[in-house]
Short mmCIF file of C-alpha atoms in Angstrom, two decimals:
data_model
loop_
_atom_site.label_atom_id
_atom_site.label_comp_id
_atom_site.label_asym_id
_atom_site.label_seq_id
_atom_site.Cartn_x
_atom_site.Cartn_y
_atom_site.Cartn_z
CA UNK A 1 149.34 90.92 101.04
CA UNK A 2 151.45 90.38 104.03
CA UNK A 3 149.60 90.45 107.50
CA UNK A 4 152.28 93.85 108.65
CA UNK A 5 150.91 95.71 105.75
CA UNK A 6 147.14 94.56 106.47
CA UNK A 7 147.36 95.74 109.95
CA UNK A 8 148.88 98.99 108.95
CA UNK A 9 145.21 99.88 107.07
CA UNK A 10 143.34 98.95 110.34
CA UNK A 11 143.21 102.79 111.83
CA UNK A 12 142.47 104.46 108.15
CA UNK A 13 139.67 101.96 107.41
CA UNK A 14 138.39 102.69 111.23
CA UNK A 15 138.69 106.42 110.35
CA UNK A 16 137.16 106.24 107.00
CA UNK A 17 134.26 104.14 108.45
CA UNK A 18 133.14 106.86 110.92
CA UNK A 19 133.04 109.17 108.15
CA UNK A 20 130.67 107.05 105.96
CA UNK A 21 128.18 106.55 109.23
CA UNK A 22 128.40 110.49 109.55
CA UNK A 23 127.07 110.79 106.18
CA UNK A 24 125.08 108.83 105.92
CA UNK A 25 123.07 110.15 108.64
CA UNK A 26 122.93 113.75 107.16
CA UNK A 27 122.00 112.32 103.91
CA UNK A 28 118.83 110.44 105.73
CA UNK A 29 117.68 113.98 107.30
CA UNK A 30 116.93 114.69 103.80
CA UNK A 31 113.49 112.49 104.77
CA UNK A 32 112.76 114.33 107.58
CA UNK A 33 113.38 117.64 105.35
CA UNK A 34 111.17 116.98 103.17
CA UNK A 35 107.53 116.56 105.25
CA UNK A 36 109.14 119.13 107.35
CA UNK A 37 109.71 121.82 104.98
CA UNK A 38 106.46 121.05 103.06
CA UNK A 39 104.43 121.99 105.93
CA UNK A 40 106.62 125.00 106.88
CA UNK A 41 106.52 126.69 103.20
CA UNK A 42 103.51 124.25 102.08
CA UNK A 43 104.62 122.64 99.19
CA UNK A 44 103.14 120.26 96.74
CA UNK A 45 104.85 116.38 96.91
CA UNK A 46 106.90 117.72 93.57
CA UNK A 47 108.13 121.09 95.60
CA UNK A 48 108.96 119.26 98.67
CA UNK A 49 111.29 116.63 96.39
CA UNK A 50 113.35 119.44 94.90
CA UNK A 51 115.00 119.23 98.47
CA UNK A 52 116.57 116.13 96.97
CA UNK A 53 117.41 117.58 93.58
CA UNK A 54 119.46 120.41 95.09
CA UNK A 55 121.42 118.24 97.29
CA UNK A 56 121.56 115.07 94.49
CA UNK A 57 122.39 117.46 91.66
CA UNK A 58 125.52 118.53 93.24
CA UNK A 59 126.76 115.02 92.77
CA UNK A 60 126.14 115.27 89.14
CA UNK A 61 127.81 118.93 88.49
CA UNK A 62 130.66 118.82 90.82
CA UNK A 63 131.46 114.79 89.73
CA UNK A 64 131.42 116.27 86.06
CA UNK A 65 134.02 119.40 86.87
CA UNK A 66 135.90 116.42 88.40
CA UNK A 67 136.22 115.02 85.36
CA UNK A 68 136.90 117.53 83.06
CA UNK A 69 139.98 118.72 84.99
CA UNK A 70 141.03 115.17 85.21
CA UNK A 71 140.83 114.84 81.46
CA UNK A 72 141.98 117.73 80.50
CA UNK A 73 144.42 118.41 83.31
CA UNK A 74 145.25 115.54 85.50
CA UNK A 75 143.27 113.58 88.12
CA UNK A 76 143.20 115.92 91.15
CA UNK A 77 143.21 112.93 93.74
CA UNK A 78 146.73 112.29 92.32
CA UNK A 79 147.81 115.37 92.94
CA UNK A 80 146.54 116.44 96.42
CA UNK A 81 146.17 112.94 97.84
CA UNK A 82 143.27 111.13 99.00
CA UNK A 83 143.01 112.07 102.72
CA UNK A 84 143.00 116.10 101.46
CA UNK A 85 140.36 115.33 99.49
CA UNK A 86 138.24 113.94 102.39
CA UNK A 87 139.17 116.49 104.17
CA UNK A 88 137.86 119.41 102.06
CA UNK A 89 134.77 117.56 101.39
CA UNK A 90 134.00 117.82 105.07
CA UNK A 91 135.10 121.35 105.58
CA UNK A 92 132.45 122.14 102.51
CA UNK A 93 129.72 120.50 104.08
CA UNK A 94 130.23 121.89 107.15
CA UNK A 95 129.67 124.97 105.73
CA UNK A 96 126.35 123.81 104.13
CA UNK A 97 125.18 123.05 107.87
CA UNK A 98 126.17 126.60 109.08
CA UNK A 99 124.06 128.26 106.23
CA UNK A 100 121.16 125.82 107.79
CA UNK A 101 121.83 127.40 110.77
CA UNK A 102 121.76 130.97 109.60
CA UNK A 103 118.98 131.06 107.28
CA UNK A 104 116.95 129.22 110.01
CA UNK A 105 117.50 132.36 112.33
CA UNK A 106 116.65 134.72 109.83
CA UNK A 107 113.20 136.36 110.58
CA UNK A 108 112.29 135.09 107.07
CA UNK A 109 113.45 131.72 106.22
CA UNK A 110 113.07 131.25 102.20
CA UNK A 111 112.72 127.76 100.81
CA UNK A 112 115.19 128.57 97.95
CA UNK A 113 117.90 129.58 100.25
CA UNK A 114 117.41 125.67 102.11
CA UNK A 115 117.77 124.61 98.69
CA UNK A 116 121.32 126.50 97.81
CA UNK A 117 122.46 125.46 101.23
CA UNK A 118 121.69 121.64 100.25
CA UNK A 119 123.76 122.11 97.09
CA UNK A 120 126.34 123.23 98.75
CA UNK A 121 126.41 119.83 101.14
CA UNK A 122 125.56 117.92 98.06
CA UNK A 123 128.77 119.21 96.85
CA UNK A 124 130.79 118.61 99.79
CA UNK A 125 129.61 115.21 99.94
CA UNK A 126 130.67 114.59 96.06
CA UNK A 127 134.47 115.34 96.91
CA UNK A 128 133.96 112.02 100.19
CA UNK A 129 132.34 109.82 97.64
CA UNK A 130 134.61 110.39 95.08
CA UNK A 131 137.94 109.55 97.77
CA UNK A 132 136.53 107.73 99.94
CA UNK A 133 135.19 104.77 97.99
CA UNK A 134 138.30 103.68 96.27
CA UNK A 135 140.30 104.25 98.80
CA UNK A 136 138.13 101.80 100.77
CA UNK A 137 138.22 99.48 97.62
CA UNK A 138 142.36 99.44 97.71
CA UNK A 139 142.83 99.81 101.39
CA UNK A 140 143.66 95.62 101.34
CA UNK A 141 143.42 92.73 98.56
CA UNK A 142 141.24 93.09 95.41
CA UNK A 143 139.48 89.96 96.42
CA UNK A 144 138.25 91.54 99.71
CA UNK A 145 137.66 95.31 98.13
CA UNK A 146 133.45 94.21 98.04
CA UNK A 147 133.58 92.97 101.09
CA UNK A 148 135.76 95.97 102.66
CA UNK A 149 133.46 98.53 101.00
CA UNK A 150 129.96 97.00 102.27
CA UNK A 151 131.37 96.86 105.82
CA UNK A 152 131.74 100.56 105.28
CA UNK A 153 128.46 101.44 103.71
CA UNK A 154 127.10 99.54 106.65
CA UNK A 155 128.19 101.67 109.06
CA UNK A 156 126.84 104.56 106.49
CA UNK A 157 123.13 102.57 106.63
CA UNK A 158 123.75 102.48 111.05
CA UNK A 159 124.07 106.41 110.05
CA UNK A 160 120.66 106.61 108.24
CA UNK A 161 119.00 104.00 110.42
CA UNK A 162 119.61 106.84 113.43
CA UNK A 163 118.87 109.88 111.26
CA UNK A 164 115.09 109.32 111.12
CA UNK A 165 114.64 108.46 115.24
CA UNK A 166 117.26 111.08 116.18
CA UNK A 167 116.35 113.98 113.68
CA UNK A 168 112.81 113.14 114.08
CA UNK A 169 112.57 113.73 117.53
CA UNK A 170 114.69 116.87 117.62
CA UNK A 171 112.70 118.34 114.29
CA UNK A 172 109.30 117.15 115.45
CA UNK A 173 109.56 117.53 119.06
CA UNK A 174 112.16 118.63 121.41
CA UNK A 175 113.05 121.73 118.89
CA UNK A 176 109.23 122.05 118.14
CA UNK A 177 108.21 125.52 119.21
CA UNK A 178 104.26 124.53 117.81
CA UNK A 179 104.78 127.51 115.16
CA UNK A 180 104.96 127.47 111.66
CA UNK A 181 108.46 128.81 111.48
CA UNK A 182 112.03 126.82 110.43
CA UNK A 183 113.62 127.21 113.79
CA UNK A 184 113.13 123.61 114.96
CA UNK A 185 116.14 122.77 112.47
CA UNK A 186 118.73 125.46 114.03
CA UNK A 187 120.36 123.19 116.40
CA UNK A 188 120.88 119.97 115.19
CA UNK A 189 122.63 121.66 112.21
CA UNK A 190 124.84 123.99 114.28
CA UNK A 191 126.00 120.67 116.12
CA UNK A 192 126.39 118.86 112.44
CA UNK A 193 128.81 121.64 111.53
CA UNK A 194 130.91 121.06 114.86
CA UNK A 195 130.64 117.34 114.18
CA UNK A 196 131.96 117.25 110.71
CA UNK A 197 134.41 120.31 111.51
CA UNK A 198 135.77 117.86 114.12
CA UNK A 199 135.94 114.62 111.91
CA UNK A 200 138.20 117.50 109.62
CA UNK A 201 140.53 118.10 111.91
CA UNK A 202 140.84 114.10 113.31
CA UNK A 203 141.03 113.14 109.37
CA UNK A 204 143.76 115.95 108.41
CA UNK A 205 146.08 114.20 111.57
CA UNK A 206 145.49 110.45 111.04
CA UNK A 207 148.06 108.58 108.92
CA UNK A 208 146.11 107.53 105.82
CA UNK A 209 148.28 106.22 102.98
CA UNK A 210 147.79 107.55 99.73
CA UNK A 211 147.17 104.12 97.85
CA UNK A 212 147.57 104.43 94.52
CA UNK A 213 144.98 101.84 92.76
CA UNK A 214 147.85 101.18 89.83
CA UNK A 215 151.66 100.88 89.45
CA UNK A 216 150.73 103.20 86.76
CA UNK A 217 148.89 105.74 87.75
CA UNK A 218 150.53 108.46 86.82
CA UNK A 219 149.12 111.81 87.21
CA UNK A 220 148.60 113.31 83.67
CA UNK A 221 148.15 112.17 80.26
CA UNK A 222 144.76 109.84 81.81
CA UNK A 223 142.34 111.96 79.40
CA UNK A 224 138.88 110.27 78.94
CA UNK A 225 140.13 107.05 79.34
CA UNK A 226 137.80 105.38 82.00
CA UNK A 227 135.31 105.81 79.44
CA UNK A 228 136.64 102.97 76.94
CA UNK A 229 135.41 100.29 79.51
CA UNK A 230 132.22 99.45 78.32
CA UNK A 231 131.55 97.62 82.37
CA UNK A 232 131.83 101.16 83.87
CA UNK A 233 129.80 102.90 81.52
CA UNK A 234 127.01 100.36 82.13
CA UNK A 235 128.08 100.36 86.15
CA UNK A 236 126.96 104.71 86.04
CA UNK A 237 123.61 103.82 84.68
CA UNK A 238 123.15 101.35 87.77
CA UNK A 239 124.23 103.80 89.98
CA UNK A 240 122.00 106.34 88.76
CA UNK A 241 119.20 103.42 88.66
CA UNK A 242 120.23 102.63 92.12
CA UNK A 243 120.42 105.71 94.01
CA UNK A 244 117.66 107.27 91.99
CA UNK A 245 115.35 104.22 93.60
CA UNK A 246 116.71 103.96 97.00
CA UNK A 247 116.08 107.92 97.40
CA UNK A 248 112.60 108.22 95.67
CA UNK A 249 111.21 105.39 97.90
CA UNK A 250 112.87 107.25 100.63
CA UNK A 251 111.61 110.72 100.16
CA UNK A 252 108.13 109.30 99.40
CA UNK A 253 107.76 107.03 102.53
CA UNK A 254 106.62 108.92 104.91
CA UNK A 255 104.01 110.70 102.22
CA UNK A 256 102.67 107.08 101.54
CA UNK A 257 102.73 105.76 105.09
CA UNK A 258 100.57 108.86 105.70
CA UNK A 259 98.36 108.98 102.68
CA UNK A 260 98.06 105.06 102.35
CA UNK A 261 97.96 103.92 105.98
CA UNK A 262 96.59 106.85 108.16
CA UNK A 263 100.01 106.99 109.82
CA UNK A 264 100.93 110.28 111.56
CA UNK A 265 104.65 111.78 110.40
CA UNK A 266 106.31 111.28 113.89
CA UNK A 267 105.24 107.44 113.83
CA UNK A 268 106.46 107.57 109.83
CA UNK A 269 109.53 109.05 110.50
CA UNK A 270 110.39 106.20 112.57
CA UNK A 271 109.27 103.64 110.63
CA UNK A 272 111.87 104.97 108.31
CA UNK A 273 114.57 103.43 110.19
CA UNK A 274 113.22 99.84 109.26
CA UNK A 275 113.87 100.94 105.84
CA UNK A 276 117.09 103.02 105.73
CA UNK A 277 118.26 99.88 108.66
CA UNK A 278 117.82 96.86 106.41
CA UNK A 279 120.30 98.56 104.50
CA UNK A 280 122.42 98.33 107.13
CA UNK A 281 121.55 94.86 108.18
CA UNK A 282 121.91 93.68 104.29
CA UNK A 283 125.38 95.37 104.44
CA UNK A 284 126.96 94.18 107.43
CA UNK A 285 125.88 90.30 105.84
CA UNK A 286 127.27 91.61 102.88
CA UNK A 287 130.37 92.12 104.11
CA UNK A 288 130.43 88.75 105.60
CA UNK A 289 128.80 87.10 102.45
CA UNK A 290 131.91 88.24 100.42
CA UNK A 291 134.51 87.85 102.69
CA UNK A 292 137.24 85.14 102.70
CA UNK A 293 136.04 83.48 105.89
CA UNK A 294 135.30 80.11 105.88
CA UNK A 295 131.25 78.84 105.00
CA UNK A 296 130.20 77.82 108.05
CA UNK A 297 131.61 80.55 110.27
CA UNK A 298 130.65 82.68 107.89
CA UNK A 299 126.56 81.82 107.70
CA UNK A 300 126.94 81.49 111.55
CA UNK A 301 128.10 85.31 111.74
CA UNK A 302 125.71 86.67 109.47
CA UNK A 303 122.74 84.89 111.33
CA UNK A 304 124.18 86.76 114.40
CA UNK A 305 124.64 90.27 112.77
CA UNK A 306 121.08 89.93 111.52
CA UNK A 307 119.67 89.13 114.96
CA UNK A 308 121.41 91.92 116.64
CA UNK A 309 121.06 94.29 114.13
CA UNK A 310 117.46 93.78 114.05
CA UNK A 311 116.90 93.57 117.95
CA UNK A 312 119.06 97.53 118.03
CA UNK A 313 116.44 98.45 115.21
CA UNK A 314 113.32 97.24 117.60
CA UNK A 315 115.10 98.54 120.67
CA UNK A 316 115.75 102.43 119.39
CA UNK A 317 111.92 102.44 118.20
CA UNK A 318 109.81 100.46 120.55
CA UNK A 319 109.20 103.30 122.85
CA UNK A 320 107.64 105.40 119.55
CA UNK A 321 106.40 102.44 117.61
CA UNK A 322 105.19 99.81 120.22
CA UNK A 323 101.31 101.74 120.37
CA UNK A 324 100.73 101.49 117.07
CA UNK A 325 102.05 99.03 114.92
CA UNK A 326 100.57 95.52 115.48
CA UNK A 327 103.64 93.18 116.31
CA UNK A 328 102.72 91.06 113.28
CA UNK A 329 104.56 93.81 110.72
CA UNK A 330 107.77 92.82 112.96
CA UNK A 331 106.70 89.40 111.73
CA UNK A 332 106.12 89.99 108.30
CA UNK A 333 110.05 92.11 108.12
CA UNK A 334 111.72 89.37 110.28
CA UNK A 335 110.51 86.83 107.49
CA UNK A 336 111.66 89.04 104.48
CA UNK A 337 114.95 89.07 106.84
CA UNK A 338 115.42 85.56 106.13
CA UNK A 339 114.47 85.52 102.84
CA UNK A 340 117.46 87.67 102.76
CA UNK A 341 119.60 85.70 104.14
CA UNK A 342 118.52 83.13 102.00
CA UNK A 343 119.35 85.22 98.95
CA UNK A 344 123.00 85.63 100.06
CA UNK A 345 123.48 81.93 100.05
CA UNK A 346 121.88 81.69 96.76
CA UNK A 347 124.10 84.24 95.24
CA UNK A 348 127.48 82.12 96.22
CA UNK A 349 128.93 85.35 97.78
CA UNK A 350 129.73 86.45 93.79
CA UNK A 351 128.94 90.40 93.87
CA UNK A 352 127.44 90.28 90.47
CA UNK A 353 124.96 87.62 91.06
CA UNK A 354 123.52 89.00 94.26
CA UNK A 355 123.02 92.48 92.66
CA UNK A 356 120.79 90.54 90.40
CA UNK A 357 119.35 88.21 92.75
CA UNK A 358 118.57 91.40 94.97
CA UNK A 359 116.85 93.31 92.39
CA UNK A 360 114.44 90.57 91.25
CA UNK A 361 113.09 90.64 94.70
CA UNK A 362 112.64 94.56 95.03
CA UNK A 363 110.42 94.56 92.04
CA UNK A 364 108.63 91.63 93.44
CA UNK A 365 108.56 93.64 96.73
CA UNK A 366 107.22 96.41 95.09
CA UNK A 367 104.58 94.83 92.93
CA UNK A 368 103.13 92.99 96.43
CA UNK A 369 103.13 96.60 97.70
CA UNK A 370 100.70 97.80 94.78
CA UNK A 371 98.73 94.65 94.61
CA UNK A 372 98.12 94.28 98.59
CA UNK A 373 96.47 96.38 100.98
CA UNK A 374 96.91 97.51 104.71
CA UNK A 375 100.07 96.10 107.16
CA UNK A 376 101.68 93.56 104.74
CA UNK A 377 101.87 96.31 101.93
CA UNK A 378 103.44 98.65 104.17
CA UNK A 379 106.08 95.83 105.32
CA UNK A 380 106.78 95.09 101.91
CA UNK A 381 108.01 98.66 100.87
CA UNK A 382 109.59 98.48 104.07
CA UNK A 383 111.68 95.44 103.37
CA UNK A 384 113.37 96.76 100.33
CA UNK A 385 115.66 98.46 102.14
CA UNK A 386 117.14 94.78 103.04
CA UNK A 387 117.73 93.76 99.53
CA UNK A 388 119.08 97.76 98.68
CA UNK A 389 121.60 97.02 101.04
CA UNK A 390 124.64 95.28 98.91
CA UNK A 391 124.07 97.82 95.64
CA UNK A 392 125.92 100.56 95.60
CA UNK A 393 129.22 98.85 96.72
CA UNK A 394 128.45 96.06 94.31
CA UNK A 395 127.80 98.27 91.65
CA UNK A 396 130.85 100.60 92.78
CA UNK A 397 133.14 97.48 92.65
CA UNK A 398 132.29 95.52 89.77
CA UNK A 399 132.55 99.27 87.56
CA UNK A 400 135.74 100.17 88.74
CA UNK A 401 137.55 96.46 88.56
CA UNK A 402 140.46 96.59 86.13
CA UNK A 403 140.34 100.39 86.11
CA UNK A 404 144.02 100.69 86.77
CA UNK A 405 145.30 104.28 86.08
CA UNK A 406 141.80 105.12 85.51
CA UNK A 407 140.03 104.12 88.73
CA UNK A 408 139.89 107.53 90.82
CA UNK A 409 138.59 109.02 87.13
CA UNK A 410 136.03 105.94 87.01
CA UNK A 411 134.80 106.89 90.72
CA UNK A 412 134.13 110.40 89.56
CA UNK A 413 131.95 108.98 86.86
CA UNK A 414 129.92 106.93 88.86
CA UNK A 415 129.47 109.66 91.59
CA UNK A 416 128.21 111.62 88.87
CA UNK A 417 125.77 109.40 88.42
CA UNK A 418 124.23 110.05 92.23
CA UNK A 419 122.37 112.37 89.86
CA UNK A 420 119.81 109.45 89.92
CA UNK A 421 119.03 110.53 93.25
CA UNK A 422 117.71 114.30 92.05
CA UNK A 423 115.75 113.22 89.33
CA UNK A 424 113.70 110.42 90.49
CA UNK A 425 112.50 111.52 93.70
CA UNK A 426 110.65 114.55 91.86
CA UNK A 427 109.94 112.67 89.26
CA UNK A 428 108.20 110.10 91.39
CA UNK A 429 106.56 113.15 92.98
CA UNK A 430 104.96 114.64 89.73
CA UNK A 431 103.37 111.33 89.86
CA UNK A 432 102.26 110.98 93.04
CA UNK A 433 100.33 114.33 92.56
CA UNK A 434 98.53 113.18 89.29
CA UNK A 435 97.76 109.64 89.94
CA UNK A 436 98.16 108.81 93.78
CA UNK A 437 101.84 108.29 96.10
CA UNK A 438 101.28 104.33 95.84
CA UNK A 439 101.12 104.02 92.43
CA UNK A 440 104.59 106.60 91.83
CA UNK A 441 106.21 103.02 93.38
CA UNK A 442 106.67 102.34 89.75
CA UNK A 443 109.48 104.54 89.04
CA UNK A 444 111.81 102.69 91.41
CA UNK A 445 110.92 99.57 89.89
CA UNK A 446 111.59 100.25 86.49
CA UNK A 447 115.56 100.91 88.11
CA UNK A 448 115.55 97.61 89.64
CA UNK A 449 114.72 96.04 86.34
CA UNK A 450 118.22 97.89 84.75
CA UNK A 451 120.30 96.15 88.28
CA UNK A 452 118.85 93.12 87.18
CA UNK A 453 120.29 92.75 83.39
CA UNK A 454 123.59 94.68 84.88
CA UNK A 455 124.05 92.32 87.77
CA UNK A 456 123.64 89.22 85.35
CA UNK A 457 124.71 90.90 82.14
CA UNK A 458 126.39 94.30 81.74
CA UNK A 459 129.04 94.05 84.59
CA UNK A 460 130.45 91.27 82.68
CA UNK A 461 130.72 93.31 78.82
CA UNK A 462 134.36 94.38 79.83
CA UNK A 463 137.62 94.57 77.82
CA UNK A 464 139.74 91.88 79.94
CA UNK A 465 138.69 89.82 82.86
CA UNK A 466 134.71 88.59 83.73
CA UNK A 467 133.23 89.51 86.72
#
């Protein structure tokens, strides 16, 4: 690809990169949601999770519609473009925030209407993830498309890394009128809906090219015919495995921290942002890791994105954090953060092998988690967040190489299979009410143990090239 046409992507890849930090931080909120809204309307752990199914079962329904019209009818994307896809997708969810905001000011606030709003931005959020990650992925050289899409998702995990200190604080305690009442979340969602209203307009104007991932792809006669590649069938069952973890240990976090370690729900929700940020630390090393720099200027520049990544993470919590947590937990995440880093080098920069790689160590993470006791344990189901970081776009990648005609109708797919993310966390609930919030930390790990035999195995069952 010459250098003229790489340039010409520079703006749309900006653009598209602000959108993924934007949601990813309203995603995060779904954390702070979920303690919140159990207190307000005192919920059980399994109630308070069915925030998550609401707004992760939207992926599932809307991502199957998807496909049915594109089967049936003609992939969608190749008829109304990429960017007005985006673009409704944002309008969508910025409805979803509005109905926040109203239902909030209503005298009384029913859980079940929270729970329709959240579909509805669940839904919004399908039509982004189902443009916005291919386009990424073609937006330069195939080589590069792993690379291109972690640097993305990293700016998604800077989203979630802010979500918990920001929304926290305004939940908590700025908004906190010391009631038991659902006003405390008015606000911030009225100035989401601006937000994302804005991003519309800014996305609707910018010049993003309408990439076609094929010479082929032609917009009818596609029918089902993603499905006859065996590596993205396997690739939605990681998804779901993936997102379906990453989200249960999310929603249960601050539960745990509180249950397990004594640790009040303002200090938890900021703790959260060691989890949701070694995403975004993983990611940003990711995107070095698998880029076509040279070895030693690579290593050298993800030592240095790990350093300041980690020093923003200590800087935007100290003032919450430094009274009570013992600077040895910093210790204990600052050495998993080089294990990381150690991982990377291991895995050659080959997205397959560090999905695998990566998911050995979150079940060994986890399994310290059960079998320890006090700071470490807490640290450990911290950490995973670090070795989360690379999945999704690894996943995403490796299931929708070789796609062709097919690939926008292979995203849908996988989106669909965000689904993971409504079942598990209630799932993982149900447990924690019968048999304790620690021991529900099993759920997740049976996920990582299907990213293992993909990473190593499944992405590479395929009808043409390896991975």
């Amino acid at each position: 690809m010459s250098n003229e046409k790489s340039n010409s992507y520079y703006f749309p890849l900006v653009t598209l990169t602000t959108l993924f930090f934007m949601w990813g931080f309203i995603t995060c909120l779904n954390d702070i949601l979920i303690p919140y809204l159990k207190d307000v309307f005192e919920l059980t752990h399994f109630q308070s999770n069915l925030v998550q199914l609401a707004f992760f079962l939207a992926y599932f329904i809307v991502s199957l519609l998807y496909f049915i019209v594109s089967a049936l009818f003609g992939d969608p994307i190749m008829k109304i473009g990429y960017k007005n896809t985006i673009v409704l997708g944002l309008v969508i969810s910025a409805i979803a925030c509005f109905l926040f905001f109203l239902e909030a000011s209503s005298e009384s606030p029913a859980f079940s209407q929270f729970l329709l709003a959240l579909f509805l931005l669940g839904s919004g959020f399908t039509f982004l993830q189902i443009a916005a990650n291919p386009l990424v992925a073609v937006l330069g050289t195939p080589e590069t498309s792993s690379s291109r899409l972690n640097l993305s998702q990293a700016f998604n995990s800077l989203g979630t890394t802010l979500a918990p200190i920001i929304g926290g604080y305004f939940i908590f305690e700025y908004f906190d009128a010391g009631t038991q009442g659902a006003t405390e979340v008015q606000i911030p969602y009225l100035f989401l809906t601006s937000v994302l209203l804005i991003l519309a307009g800014v996305i609707f104007m910018a010049d993003i090219p309408n990439v076609q991932p094929g010479v082929d792809a032609e917009v009818g006669n596609i029918k089902a015919g993603a499905l006859k590649y065996p590596h993205l069938v396997f690739g939605m069952f990681a998804i779901f495995c993936y997102v379906g973890a990453e989200v249960a240990i999310g929603s249960n976090l601050v539960g745990y921290m509180g249950g397990s370690h004594g640790i009040a729900k303002e200090t938890a929700s900021q703790l959260l942002s060691f989890y949701w940020g070694g995403a975004m630390i993983g990611r940003f090393m990711g995107a070095l890791s698998m880029s076509q720099l040279p070895t030693f200027r690579k290593r050298i520049l993800m030592v240095l994105v790990a350093v300041v990544t980690f020093l923003l993470i200590i800087v935007i919590t100290y003032e919450k954090l430094s009274a009570s947590i013992d600077y040895r937990g910093y210790l204990y995440y600052l050495g998993f953060l080089v294990l990381n880093y150690f991982m990377f080098i291991l895995a050659k920069s080959k997205p397959s092998k560090t999905l695998g790689i990566f998911a050995i160590v979150n079940i060994c993470l986890i399994v310290a988690m059960l079998l320890f006791n006090k700071e470490f344990s807490l640290w450990c189901i911290l950490s995973v967040g670090l070795f989360n970081s690379i999945m999704f776009s690894n996943v995403f990648t490796l299931a929708i190489d070789g796609l062709g005609k097919y690939t926008s109708q292979g995203s849908s797919l996988l989106v669909m299979m965000i689904l993971g993310g409504a079942v598990l966390p209630p799932l993982q609930g149900m447990v924690a009410d019968h048999f304790g919030v620690q021991m529900a930390f099993f759920i997740p790990m049976i996920c990582y143990a299907y990213l293992v035999w993909y990473g190593f195995i499944g992405c590479n069952i395929r009808k043409d090239k390896s991975c």
